[in-house]
CSV table of C-alpha atoms in Angstrom, one decimal:
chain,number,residue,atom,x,y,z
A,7,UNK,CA,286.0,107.1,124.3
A,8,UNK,CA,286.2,103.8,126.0
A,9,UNK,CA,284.7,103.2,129.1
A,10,UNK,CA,285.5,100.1,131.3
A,11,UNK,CA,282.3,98.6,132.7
A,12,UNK,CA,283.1,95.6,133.8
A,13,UNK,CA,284.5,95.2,137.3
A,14,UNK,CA,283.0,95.5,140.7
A,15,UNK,CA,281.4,98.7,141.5
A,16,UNK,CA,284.6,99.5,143.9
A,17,UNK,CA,286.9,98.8,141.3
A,18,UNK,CA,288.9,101.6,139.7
A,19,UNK,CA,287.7,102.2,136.0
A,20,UNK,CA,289.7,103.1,132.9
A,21,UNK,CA,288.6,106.1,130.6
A,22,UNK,CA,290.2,105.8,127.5
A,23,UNK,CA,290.7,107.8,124.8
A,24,UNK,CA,289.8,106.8,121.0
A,25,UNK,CA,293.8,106.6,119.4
A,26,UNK,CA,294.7,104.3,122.8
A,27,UNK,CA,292.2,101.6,123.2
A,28,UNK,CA,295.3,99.3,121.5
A,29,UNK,CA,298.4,98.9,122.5
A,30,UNK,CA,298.2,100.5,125.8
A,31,UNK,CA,297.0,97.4,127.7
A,32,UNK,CA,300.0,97.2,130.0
A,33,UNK,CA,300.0,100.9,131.1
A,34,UNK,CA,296.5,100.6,132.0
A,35,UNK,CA,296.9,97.6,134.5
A,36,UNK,CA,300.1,99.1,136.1
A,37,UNK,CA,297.8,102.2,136.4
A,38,UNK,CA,294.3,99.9,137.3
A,39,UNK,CA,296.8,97.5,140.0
A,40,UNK,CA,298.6,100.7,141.5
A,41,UNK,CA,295.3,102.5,141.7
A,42,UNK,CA,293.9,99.3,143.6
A,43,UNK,CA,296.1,98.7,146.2
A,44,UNK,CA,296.4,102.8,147.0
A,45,UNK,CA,293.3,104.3,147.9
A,46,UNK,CA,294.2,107.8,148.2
A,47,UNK,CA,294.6,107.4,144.7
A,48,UNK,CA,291.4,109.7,143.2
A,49,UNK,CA,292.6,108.8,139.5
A,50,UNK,CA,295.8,108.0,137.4
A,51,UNK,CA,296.5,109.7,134.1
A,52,UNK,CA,299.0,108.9,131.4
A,53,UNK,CA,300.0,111.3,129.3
A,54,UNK,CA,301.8,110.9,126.0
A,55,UNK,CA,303.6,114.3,124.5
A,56,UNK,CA,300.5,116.1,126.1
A,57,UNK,CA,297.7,114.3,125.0
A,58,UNK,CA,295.6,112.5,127.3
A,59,UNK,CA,296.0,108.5,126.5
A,60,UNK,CA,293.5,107.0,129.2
A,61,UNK,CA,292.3,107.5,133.1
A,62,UNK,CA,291.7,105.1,136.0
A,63,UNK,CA,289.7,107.1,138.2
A,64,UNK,CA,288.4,105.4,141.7
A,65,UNK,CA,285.0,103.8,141.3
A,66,UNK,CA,283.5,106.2,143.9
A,67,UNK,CA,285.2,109.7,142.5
A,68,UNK,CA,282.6,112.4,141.5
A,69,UNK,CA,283.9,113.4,138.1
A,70,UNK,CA,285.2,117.0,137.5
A,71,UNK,CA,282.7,120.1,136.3
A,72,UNK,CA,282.9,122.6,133.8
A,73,UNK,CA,283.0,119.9,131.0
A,74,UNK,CA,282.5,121.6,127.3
A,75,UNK,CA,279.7,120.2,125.4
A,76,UNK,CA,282.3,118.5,122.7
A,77,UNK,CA,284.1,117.1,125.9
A,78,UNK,CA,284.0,113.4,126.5
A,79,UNK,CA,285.1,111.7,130.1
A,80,UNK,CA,288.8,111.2,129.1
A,81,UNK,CA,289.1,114.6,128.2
A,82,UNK,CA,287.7,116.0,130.9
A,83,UNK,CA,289.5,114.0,133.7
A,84,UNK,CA,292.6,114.3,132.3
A,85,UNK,CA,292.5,118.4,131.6
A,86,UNK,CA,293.9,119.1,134.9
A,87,UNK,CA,296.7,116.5,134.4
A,88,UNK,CA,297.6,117.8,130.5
A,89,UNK,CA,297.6,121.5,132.1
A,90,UNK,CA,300.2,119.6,134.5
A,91,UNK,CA,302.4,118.4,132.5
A,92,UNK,CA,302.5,121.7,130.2
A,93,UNK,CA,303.4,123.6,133.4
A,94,UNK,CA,305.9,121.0,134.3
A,95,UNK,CA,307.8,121.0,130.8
A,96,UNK,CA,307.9,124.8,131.4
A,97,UNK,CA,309.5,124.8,134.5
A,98,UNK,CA,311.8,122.0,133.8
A,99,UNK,CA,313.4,124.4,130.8
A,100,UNK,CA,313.7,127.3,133.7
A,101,UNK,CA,315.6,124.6,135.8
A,102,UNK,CA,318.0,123.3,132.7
A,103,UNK,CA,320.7,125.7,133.6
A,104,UNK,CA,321.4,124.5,136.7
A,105,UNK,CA,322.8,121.1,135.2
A,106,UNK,CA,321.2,119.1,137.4
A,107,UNK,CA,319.1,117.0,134.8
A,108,UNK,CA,315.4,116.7,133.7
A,109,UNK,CA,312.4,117.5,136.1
A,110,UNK,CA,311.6,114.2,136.2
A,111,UNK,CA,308.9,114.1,139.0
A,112,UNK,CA,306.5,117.4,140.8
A,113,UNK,CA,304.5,117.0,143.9
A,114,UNK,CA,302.5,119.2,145.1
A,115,UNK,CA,300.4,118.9,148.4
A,116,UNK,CA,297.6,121.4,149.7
A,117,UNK,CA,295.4,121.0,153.1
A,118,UNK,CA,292.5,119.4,151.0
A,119,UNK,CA,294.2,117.4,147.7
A,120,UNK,CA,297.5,116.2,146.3
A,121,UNK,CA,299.3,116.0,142.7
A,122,UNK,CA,302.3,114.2,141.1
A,123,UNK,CA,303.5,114.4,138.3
A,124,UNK,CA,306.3,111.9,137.0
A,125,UNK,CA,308.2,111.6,133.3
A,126,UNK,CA,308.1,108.0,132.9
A,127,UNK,CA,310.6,108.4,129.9
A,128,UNK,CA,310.9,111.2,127.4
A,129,UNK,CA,307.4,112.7,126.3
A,130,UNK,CA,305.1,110.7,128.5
A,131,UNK,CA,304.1,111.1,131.7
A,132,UNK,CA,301.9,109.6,134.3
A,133,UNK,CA,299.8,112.1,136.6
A,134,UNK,CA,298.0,111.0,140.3
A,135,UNK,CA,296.0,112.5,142.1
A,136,UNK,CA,294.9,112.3,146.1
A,137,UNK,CA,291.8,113.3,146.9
A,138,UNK,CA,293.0,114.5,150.3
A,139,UNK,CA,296.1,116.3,151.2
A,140,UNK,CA,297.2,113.4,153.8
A,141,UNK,CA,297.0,111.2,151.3
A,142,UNK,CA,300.0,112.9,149.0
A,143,UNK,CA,302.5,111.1,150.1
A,144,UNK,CA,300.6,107.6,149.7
A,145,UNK,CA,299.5,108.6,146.0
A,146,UNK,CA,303.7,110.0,145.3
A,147,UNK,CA,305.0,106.8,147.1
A,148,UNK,CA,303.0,104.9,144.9
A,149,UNK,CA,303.3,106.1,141.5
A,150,UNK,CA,307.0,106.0,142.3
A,151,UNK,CA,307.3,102.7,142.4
A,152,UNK,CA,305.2,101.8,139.6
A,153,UNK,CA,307.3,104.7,137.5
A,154,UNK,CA,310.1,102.9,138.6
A,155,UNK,CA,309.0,99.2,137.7
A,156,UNK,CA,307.8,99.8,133.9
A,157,UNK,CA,311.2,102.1,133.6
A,158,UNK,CA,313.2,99.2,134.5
A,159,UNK,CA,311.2,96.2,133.7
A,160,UNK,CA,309.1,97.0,130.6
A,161,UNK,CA,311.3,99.9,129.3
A,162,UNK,CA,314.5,98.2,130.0
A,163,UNK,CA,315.7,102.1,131.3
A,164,UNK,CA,317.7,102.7,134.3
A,165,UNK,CA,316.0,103.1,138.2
A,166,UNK,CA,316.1,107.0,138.9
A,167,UNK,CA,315.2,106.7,142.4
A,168,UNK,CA,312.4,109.2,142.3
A,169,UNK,CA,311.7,110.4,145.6
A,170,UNK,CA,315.2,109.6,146.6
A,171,UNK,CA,316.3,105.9,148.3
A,172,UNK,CA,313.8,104.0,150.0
A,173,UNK,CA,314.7,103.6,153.4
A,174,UNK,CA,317.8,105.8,153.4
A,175,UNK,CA,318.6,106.9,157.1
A,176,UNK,CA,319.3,110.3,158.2
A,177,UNK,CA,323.3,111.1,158.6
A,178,UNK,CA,323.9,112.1,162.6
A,179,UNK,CA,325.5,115.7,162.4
A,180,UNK,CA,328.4,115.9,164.5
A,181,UNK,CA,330.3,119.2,164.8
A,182,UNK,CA,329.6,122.5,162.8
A,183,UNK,CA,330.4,122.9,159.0
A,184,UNK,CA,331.5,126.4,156.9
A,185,UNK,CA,328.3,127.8,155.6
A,186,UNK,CA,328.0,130.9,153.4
A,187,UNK,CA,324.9,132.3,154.8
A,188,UNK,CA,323.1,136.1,154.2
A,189,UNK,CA,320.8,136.8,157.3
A,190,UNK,CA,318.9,140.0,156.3
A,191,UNK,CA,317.1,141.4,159.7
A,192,UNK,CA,317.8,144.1,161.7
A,193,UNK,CA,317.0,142.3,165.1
A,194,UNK,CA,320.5,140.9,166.3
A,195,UNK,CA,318.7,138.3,168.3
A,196,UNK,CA,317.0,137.0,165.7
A,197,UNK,CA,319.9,137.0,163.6
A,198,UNK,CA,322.0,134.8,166.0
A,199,UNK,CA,319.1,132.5,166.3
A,200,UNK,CA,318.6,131.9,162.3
A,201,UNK,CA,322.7,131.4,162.3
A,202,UNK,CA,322.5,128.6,164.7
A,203,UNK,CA,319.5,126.5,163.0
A,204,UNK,CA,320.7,126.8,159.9
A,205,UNK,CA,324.2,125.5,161.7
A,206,UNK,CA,322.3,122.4,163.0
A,207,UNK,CA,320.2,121.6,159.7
A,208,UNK,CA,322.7,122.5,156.7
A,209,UNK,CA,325.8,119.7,155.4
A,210,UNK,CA,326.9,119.4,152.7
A,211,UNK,CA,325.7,115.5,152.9
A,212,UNK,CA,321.5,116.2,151.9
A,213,UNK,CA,320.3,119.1,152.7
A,214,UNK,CA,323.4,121.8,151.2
A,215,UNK,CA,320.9,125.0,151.1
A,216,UNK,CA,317.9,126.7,152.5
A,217,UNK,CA,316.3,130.0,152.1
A,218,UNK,CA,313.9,131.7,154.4
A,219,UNK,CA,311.5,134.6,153.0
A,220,UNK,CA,309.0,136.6,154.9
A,221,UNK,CA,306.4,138.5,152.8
A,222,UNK,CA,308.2,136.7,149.8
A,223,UNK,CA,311.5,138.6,150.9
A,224,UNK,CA,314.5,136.8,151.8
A,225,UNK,CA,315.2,136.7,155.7
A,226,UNK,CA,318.1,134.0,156.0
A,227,UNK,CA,319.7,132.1,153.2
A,228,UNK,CA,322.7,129.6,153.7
A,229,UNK,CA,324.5,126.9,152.1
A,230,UNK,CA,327.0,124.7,152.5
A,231,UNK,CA,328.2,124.4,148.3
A,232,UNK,CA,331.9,125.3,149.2
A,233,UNK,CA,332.8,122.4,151.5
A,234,UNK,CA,335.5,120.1,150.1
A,235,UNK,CA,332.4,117.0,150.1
A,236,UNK,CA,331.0,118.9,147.1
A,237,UNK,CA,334.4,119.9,145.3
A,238,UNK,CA,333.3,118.0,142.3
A,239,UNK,CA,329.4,118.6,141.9
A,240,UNK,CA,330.1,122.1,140.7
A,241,UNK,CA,332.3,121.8,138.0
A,242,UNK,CA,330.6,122.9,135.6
A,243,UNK,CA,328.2,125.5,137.2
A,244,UNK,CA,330.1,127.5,139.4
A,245,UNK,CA,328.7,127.8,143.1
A,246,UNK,CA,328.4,131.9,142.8
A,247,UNK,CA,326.1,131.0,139.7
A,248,UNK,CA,324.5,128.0,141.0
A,249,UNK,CA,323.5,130.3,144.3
A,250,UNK,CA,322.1,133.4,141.3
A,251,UNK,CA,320.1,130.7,140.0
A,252,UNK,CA,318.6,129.2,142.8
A,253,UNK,CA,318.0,132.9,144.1
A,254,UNK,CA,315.8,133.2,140.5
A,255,UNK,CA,314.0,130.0,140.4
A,256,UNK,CA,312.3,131.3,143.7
A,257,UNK,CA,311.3,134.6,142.2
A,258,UNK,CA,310.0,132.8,138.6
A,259,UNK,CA,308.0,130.4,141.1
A,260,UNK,CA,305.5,133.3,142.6
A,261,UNK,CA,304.1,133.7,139.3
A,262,UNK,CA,304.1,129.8,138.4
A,263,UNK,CA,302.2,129.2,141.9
A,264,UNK,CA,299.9,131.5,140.4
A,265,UNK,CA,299.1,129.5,137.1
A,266,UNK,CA,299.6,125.7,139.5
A,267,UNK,CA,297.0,127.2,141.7
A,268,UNK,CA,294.9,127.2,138.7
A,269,UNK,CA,295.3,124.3,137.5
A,270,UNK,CA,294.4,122.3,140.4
A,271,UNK,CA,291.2,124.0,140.8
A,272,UNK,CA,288.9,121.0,139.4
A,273,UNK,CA,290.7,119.5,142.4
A,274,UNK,CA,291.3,122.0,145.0
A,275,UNK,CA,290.8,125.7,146.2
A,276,UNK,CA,293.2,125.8,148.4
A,277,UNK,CA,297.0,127.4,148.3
A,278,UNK,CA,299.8,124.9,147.8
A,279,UNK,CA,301.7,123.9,150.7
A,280,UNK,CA,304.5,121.9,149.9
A,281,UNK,CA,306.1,121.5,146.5
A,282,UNK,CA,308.8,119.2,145.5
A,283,UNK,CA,310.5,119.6,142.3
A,284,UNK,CA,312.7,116.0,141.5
A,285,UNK,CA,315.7,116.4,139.2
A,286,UNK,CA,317.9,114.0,138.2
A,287,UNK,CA,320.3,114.9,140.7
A,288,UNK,CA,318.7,116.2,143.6
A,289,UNK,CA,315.4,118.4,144.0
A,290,UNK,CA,314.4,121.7,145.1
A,291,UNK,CA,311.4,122.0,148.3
A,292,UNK,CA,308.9,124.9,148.8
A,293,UNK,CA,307.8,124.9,152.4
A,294,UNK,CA,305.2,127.6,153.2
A,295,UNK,CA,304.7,128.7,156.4
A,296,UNK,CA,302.0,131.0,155.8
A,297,UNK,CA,300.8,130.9,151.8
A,298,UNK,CA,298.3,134.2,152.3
A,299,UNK,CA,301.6,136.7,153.9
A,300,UNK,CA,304.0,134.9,151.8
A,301,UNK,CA,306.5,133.3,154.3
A,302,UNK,CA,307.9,129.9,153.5
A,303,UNK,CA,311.0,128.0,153.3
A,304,UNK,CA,313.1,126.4,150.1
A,305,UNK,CA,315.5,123.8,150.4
A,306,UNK,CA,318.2,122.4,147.9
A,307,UNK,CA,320.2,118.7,147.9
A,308,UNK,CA,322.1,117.9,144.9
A,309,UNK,CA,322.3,113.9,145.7
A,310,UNK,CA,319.5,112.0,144.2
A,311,UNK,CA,319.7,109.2,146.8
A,312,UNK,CA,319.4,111.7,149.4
A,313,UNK,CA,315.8,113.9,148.2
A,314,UNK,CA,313.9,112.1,150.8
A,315,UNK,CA,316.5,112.3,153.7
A,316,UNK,CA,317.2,116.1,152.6
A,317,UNK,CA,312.7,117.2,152.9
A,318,UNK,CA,313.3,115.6,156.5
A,319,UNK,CA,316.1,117.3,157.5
A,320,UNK,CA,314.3,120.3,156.1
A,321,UNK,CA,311.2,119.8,158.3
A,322,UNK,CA,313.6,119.8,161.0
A,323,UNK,CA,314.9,123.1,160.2
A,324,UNK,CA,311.2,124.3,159.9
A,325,UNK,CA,310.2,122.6,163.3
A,326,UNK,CA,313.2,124.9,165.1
A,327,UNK,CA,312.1,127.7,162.9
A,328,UNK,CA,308.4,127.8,164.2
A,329,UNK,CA,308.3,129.2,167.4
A,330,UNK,CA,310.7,132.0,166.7
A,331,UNK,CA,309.4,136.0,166.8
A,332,UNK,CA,307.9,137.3,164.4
């Protein structure tokens, strides 16, 4: 292991492991500069096929516990990240059939921590992490844009527009769209009142689908997949199939919560709140409402250029949702 020594005390520093200490110079400034200007940054971790390359880790971070005696600093800041990316490969193979391209960037956000994960091209990854759960967003923001700047300017790739398009504004809805929507409660009131939210919050522009459970069963789920806008999105995975798949990806998820709750531990105790899972084309949200009874809310765009326009709209949805009954 390498260990830089010589900034400032308040400088990030870079753990690095044995087989990296050449050739990685360049990653480990974009890291060391990102992690600089962001301090909700706790540490930056670049991963390459699942081996832990190097660190930056904020001067003032109080390393992770539970280090084995054969463990050296790398290895043991950059566990969590590893068990990360292993979770994220996983679940990016359970997505494949929806033909909606590679997982290509996870946040997840608790009260007390975040975590993002992002492929920066096939095989390696960089992982940040936010020792508070405000500062997620800071921490995905910026490894976005440095994802996106070696991509194009050192790898000579294409821009993916992880997180979706900056600045993008939110389309005005005007009028009410077809939705195919399953409302599963006995209370008639209720029922009309999950009818009309979902008519104010679902197009076939960002957000196209949204599910509610309660006690991790489904309440109201609705989409908008058969309007003429979307004619030629689902060419090749038919909207029936597409709706079966999306219905399955939330029941694999309870148990992969399960194993992502584990492997933020060195970071956080506390449940996930919010999940995004990027694609290529689009991404797929996790809202919870309540983690402990199992009530939360998942939302579906299919346009890249719309994932952060789509979470707001989805927000909305859960703002209207809120002060329902119970």
């Amino acid at each position: 292991m390498k260990r830089d020594a010589d900034g400032a005390v308040s400088d990030p520093k870079a753990l690095v492991a044995p087989h990296a200490e050449r050739g990685y110079d360049h990653l480990i400034e974009a890291c060391r500069s990102t992690a600089a200007a962001c301090p909700e940054i706790r540490s930056l971790t670049h991963l390459t096929l699942n081996t832990v390359d190097f660190c930056v880790r904020a001067a003032a971070a109080t390393p992770f516990e539970d280090a084995l005696p054969w463990e050296d600093d790398v290895e043991v800041e950059g566990r969590p990240a590893r068990r990360l990316v292993r979770w994220v490969s996983e679940l990016d193979a359970a997505m494949r059939p929806l033909n909606t391209g590679e997982l290509m960037r996870v946040l997840a956000v608790t009260r007390s921590a975040g975590a993002q994960c992002s492929r920066l091209r096939e095989g390696q990854y960089v992982v940040g992490v936010s020792a508070t759960g405000a500062g997620g967003d800071a921490v995905d923001r910026a490894v976005n844009a440095m994802v996106t700047d070696l991509r194009t300017r050192h790898y000579q790739q294409g821009d993916e527009l992880p997180g979706g398009e900056l600045g993008r504004p939110k389309r005005v809805l005007d009028g009410q769209v077809p939705l195919v929507m399953h409302v599963l409660t006995p209370d008639q009131d209720e029922e009309s009142r999950l009818r009309g939210i979902w008519q104010r919050h679902v197009n076939p522009y960002d957000l196209q689908y949204a599910g509610y459970y309660r006690r991790r069963s489904p309440v109201c789920v609705g989409d908008a997949f058969e309007h003429g806008e979307l004619v030629d999105t689902f060419l090749v995975v038919p909207v029936q199939t597409r709706r079966a798949l999306y219905r399955d990806l939330v029941f694999r998820l309870g148990s992969a919560l399960v194993d992502l709750t584990d492997i933020l531990r060195p970071v956080t105790g506390d449940p996930v709140e919010r999940l995004v899972l990027d694609v290529q084309e689009g991404a797929v949200y996790v809202h919870w409402l309540d983690a402990a009874a199992g009530d939360f809310l998942v939302g579906v765009t299919v346009r890249q250029r719309e994932v952060a326009v789509a979470e707001e709209r989805l927000a909305d949805l859960i703002a209207e949702l809120r002060p329902g009954p119970r």
